[in-house]
Tab-separated table of N, CA, C and O in Angstrom:
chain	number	residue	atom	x	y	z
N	492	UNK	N	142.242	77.942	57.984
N	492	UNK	CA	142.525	77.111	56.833
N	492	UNK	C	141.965	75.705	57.024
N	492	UNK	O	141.682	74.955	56.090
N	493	UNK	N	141.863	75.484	58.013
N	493	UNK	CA	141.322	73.545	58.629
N	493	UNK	C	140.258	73.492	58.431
N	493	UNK	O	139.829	72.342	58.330
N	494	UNK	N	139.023	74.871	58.229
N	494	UNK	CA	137.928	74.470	58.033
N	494	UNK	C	137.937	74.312	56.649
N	494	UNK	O	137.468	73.250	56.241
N	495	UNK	N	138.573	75.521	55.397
N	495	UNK	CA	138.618	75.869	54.106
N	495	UNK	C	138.937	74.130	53.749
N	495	UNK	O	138.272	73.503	52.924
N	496	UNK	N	139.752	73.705	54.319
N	496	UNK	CA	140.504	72.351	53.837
N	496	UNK	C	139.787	71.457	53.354
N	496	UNK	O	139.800	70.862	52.277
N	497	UNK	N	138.736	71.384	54.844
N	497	UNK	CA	137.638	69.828	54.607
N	497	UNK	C	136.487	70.376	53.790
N	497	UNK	O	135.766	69.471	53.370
N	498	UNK	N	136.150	71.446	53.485
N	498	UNK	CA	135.064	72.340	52.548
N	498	UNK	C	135.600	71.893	51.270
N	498	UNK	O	134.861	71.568	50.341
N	499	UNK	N	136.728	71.874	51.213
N	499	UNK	CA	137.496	71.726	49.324
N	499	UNK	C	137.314	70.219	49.626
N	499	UNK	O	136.597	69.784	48.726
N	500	UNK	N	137.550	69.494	50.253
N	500	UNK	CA	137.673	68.112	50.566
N	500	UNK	C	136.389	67.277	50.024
N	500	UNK	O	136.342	66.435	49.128
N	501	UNK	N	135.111	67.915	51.071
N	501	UNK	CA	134.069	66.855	50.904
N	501	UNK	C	133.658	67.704	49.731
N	501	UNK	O	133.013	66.868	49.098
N	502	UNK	N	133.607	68.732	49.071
N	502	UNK	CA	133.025	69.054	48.042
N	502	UNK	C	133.868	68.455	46.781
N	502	UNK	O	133.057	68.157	45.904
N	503	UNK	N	135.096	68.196	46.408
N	503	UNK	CA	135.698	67.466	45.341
N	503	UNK	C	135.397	65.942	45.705
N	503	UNK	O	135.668	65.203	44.759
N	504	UNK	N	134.941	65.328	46.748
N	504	UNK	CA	134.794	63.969	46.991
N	504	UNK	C	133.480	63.532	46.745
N	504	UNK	O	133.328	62.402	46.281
N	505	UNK	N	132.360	64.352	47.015
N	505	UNK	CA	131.077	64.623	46.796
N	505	UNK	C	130.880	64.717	45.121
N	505	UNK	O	130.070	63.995	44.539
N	506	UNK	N	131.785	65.770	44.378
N	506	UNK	CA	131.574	65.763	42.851
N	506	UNK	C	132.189	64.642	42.182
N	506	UNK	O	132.075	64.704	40.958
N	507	UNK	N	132.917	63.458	42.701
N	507	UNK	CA	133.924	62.635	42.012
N	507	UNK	C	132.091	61.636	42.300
N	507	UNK	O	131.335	61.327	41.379
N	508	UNK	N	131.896	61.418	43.471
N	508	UNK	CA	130.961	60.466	43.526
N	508	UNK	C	130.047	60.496	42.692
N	508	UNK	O	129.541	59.556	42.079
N	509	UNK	N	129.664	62.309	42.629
N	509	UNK	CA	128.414	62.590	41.591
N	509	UNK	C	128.388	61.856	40.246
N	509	UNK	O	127.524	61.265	39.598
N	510	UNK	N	129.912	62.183	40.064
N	510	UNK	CA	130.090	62.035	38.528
N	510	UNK	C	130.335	60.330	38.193
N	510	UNK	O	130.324	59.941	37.025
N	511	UNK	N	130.494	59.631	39.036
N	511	UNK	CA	130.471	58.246	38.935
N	511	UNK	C	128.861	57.626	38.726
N	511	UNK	O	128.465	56.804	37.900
N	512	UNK	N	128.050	58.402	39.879
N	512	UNK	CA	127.012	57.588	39.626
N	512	UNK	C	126.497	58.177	38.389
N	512	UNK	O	125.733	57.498	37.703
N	513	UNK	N	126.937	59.770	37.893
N	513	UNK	CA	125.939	59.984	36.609
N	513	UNK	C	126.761	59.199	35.193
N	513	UNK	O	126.506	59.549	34.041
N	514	UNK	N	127.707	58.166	35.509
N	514	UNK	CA	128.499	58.108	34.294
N	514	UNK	C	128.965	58.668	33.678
N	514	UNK	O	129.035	58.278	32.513
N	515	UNK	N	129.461	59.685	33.979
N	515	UNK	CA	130.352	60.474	33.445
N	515	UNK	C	131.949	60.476	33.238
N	515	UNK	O	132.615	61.085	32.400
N	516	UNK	N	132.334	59.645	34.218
N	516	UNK	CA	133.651	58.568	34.123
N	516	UNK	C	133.425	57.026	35.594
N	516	UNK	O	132.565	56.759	36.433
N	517	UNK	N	134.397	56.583	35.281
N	517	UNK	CA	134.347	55.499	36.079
N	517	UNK	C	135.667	54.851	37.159
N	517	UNK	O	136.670	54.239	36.795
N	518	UNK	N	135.452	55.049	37.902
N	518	UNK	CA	136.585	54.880	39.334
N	518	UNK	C	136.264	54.204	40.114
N	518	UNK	O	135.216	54.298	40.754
N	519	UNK	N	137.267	53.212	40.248
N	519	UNK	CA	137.282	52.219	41.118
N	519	UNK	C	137.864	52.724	42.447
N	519	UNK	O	139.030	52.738	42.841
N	520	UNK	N	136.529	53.203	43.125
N	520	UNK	CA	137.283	53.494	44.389
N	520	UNK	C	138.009	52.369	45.454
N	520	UNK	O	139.000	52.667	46.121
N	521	UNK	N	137.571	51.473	45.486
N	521	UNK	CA	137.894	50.793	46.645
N	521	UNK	C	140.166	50.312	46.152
N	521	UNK	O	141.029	49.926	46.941
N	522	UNK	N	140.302	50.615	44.529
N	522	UNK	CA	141.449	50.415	44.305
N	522	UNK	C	142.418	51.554	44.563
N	522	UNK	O	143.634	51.550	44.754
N	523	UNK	N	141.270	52.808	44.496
N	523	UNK	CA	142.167	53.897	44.665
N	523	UNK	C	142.439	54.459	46.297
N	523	UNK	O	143.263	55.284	46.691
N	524	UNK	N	141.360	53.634	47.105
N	524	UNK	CA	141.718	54.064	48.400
N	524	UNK	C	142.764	53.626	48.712
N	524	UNK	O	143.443	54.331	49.459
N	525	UNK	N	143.347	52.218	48.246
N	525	UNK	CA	144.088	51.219	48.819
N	525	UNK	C	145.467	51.643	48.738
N	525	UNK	O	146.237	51.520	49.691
N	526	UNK	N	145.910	52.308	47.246
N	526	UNK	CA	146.273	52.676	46.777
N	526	UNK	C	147.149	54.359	47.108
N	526	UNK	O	148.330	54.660	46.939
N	527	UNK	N	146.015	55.162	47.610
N	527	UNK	CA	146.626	56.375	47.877
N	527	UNK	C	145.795	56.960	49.656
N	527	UNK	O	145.751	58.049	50.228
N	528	UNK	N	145.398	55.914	49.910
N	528	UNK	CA	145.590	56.074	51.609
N	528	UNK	C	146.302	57.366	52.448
N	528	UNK	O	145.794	58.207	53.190
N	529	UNK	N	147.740	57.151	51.993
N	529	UNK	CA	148.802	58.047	52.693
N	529	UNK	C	148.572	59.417	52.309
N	529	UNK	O	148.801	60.164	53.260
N	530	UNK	N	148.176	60.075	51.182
N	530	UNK	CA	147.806	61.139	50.612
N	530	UNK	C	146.461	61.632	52.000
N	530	UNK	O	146.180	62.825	52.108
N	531	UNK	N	146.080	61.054	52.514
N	531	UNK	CA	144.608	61.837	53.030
N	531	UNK	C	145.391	61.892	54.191
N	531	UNK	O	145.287	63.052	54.590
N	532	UNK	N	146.602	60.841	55.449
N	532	UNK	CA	147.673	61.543	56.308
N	532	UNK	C	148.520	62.056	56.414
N	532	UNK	O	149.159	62.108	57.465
N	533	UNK	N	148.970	62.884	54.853
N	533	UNK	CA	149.865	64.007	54.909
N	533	UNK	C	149.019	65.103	54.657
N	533	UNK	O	149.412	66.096	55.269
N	534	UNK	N	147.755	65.348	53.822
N	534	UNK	CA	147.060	66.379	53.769
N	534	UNK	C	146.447	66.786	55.195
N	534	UNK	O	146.177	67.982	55.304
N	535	UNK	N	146.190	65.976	56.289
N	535	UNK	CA	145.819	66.179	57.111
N	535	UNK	C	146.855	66.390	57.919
N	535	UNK	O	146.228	67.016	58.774
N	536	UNK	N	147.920	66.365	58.317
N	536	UNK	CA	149.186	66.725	58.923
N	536	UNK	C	149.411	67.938	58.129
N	536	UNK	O	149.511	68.907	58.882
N	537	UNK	N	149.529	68.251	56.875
N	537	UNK	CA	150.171	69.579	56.527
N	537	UNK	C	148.669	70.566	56.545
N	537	UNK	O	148.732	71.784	56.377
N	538	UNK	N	147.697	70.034	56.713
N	538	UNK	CA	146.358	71.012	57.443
N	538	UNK	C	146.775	71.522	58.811
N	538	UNK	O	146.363	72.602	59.235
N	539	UNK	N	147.515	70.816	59.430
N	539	UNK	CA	147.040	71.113	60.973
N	539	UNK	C	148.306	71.804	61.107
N	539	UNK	O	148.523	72.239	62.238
N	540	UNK	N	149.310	72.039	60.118
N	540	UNK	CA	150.956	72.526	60.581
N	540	UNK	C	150.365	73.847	60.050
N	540	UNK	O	150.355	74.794	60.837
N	541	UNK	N	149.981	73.984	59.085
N	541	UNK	CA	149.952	75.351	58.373
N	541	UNK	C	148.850	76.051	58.945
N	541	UNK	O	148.791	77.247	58.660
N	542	UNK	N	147.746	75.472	59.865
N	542	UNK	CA	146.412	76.502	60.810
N	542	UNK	C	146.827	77.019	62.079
N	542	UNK	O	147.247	76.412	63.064
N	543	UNK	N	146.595	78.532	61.848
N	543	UNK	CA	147.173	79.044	63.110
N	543	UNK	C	146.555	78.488	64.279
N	543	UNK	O	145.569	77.766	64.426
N	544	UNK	N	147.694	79.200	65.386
N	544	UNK	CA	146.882	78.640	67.045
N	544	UNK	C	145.628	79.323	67.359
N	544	UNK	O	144.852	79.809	66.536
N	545	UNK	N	145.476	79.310	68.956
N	545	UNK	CA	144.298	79.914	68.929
N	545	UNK	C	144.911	81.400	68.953
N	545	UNK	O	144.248	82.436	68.908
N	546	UNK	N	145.758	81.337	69.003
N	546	UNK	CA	146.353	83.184	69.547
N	546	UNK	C	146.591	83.344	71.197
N	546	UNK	O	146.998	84.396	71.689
N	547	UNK	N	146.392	82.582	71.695
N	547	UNK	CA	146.509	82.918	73.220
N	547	UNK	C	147.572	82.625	73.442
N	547	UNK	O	147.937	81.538	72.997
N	548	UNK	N	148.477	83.392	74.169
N	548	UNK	CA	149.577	83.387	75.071
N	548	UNK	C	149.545	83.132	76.469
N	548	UNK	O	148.861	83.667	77.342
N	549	UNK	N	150.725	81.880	76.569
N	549	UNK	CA	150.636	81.438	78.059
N	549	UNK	C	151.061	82.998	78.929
N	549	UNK	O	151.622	84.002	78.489
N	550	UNK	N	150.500	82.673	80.390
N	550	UNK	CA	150.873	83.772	81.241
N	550	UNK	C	152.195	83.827	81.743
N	550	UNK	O	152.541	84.756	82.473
């Protein structure tokens, strides 16, 4: 799932940019980073709770 995560990640972050520079809407990123910061260290904490281990069992 940790890889699926950052695949959905940079590809919706990649199309938000697209669509800024083609004018297609307009976002002030530097207000929205400031803003929702904490959202990218709980998505990344509930990435790493919900990806299994490696499977190996201690001896």
């Amino acid at each position: 799932m940790k890889g699926n995560f950052t695949a959905i990640a940079l590809i919706l972050i990649g199309a938000l940019a697209l669509g800024v520079n083609l004018d297609l809407f307009e976002i002030d990123f530097v207000r929205l980073a400031r803003t929702w910061w904490p959202v990218v260290l709980i998505a990344l904490g509930a990435s790493l709770l919900f990806t299994p281990g490696d499977g190996k069992k201690p001896d």
